CSV table of C-alpha atoms in Angstrom, one decimal:
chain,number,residue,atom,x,y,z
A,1,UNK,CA,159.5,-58.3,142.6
A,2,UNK,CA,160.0,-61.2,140.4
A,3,UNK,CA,162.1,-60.7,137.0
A,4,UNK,CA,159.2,-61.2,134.8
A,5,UNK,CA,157.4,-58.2,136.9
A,6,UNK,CA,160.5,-56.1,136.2
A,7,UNK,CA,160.8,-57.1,132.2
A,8,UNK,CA,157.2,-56.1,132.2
A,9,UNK,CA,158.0,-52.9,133.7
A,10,UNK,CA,160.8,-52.5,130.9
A,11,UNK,CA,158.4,-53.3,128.4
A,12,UNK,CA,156.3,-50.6,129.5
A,13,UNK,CA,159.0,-48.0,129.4
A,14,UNK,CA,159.6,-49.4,125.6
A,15,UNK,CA,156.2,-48.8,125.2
A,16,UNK,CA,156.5,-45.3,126.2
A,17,UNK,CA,159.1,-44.8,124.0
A,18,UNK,CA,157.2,-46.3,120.7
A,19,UNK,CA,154.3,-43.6,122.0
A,20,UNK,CA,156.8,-41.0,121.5
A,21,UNK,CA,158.2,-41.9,118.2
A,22,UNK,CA,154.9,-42.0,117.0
A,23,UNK,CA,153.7,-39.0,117.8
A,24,UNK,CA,157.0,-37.0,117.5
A,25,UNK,CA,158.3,-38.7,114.0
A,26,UNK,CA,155.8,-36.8,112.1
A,27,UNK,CA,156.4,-33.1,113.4
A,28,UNK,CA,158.5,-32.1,110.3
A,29,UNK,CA,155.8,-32.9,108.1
A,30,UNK,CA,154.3,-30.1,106.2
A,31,UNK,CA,150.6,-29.5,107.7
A,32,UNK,CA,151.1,-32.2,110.5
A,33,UNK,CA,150.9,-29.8,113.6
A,34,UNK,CA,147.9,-27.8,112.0
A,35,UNK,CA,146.3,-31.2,111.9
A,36,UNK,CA,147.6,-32.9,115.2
A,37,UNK,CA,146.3,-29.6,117.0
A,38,UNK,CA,142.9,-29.4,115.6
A,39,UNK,CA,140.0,-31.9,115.5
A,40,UNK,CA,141.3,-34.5,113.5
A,41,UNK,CA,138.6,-35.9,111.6
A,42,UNK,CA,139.9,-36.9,108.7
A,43,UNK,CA,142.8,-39.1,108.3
A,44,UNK,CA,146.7,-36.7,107.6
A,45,UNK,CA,149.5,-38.8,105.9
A,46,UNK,CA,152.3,-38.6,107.8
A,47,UNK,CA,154.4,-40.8,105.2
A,48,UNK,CA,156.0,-44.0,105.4
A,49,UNK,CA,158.2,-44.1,108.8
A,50,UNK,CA,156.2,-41.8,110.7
A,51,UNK,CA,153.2,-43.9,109.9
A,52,UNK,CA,155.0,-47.2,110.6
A,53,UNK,CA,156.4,-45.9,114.0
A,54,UNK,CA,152.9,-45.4,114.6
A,55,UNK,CA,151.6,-48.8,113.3
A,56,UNK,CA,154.1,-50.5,115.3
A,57,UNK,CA,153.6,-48.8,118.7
A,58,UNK,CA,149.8,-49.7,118.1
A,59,UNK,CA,151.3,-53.5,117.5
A,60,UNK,CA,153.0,-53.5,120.6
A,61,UNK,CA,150.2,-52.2,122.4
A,62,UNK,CA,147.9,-55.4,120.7
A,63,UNK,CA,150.4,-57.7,122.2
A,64,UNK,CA,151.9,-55.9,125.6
A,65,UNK,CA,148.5,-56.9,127.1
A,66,UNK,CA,148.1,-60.4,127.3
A,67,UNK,CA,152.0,-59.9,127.8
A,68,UNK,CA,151.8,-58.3,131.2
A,69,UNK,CA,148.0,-59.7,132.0
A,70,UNK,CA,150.5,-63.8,131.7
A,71,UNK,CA,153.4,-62.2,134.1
A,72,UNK,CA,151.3,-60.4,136.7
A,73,UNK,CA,149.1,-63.8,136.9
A,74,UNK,CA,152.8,-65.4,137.3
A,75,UNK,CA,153.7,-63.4,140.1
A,76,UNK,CA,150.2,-63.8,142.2
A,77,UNK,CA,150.9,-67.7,141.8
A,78,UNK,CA,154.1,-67.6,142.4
A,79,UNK,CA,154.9,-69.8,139.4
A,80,UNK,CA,157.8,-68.2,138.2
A,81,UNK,CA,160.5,-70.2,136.6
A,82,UNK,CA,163.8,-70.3,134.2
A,83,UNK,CA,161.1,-70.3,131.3
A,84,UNK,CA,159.2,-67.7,132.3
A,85,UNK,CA,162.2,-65.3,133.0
A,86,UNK,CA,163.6,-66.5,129.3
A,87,UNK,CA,160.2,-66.3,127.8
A,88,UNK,CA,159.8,-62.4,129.1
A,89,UNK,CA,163.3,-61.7,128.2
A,90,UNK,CA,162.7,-63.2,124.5
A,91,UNK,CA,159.4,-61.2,124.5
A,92,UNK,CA,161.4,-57.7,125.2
A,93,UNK,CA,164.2,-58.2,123.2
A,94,UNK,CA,162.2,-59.0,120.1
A,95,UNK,CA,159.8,-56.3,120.6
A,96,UNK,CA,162.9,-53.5,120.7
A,97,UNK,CA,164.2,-55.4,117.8
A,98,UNK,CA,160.8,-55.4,115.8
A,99,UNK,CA,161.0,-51.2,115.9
A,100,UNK,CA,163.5,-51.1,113.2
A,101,UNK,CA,162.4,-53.5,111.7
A,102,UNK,CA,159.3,-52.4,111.1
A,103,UNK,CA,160.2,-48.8,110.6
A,104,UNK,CA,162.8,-49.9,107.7
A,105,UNK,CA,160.5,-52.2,105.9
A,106,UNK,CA,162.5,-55.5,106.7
A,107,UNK,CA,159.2,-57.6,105.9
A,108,UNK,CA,159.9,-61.1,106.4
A,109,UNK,CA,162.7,-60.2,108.9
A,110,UNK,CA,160.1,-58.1,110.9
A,111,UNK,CA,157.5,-61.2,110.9
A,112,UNK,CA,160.0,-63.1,111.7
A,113,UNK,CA,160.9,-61.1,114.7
A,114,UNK,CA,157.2,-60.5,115.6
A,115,UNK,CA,157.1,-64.4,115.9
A,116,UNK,CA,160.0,-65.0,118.3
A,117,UNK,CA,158.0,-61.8,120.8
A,118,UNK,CA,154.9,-64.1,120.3
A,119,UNK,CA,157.0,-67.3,121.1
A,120,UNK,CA,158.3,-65.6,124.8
A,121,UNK,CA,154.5,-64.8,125.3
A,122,UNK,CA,153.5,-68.7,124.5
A,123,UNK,CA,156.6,-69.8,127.0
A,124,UNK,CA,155.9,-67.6,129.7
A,125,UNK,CA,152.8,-68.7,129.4
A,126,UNK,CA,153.4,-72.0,129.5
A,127,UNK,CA,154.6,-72.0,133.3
A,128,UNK,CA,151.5,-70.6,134.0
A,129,UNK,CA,149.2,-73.1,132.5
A,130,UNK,CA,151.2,-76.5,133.3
């Protein structure tokens, strides 16, 4: 397994653990279980963490993707290299360091953060392409 695959598989597990901060962040809000447990059609306010926990899992999810589509397509080629391992590394440490940041409001630190995930996607991606 190469070390991308296996940052990948990390990523996944993060991912697992942004779907259950979502969903578990909002529990002590009054009504929130009434709601989750019936048919949900209309929107609940959850309030502001809960609801960016659950905005950023569903940014991860935009971006895990092409993430793990790049790495997978790395490992049938056998292209991988020092810039694809630091390119998935980059990509997983900014996505666990984008959770706080999101969930505490650190605007232009949290783009900022975003960026550098979406830099280790562009450099893995890069060994695939040249």
């Amino acid at each position: 397994m190469t070390e991308e695959l296996r940052i990948a598989i990390y990523a996944a597990l993060l991912g697992l653990v942004q779907l259950c901060l979502a969903a578990w962040s909002p529990l002590g809000v009054a009504g929130y279980l009434r709601w989750n447990v019936g048919p949900r059609d209309t929107a609940f306010d959850v309030g502001p963490i809960p609801g960016r926990l659950r905005r950023v899992f569903v940014n991860f999810m935009e971006t895990y993707v092409f993430f793990a589509v790049i790495v997978i397509a790395l490992s049938l080629v056998n292209r991988s290299d020092a810039l694809s391992v630091w390119g998935a590394r980059l990509y997983l440490i900014a996505r666990i360091v984008y959770i706080p940041c999101y969930a505490f409001a650190m605007s232009y630190v949290r783009s900022a953060v975003w960026a550098v995930s979406f830099f280790g996607i562009l450099a893995t991606a890069c060994c695939l392409l040249f």
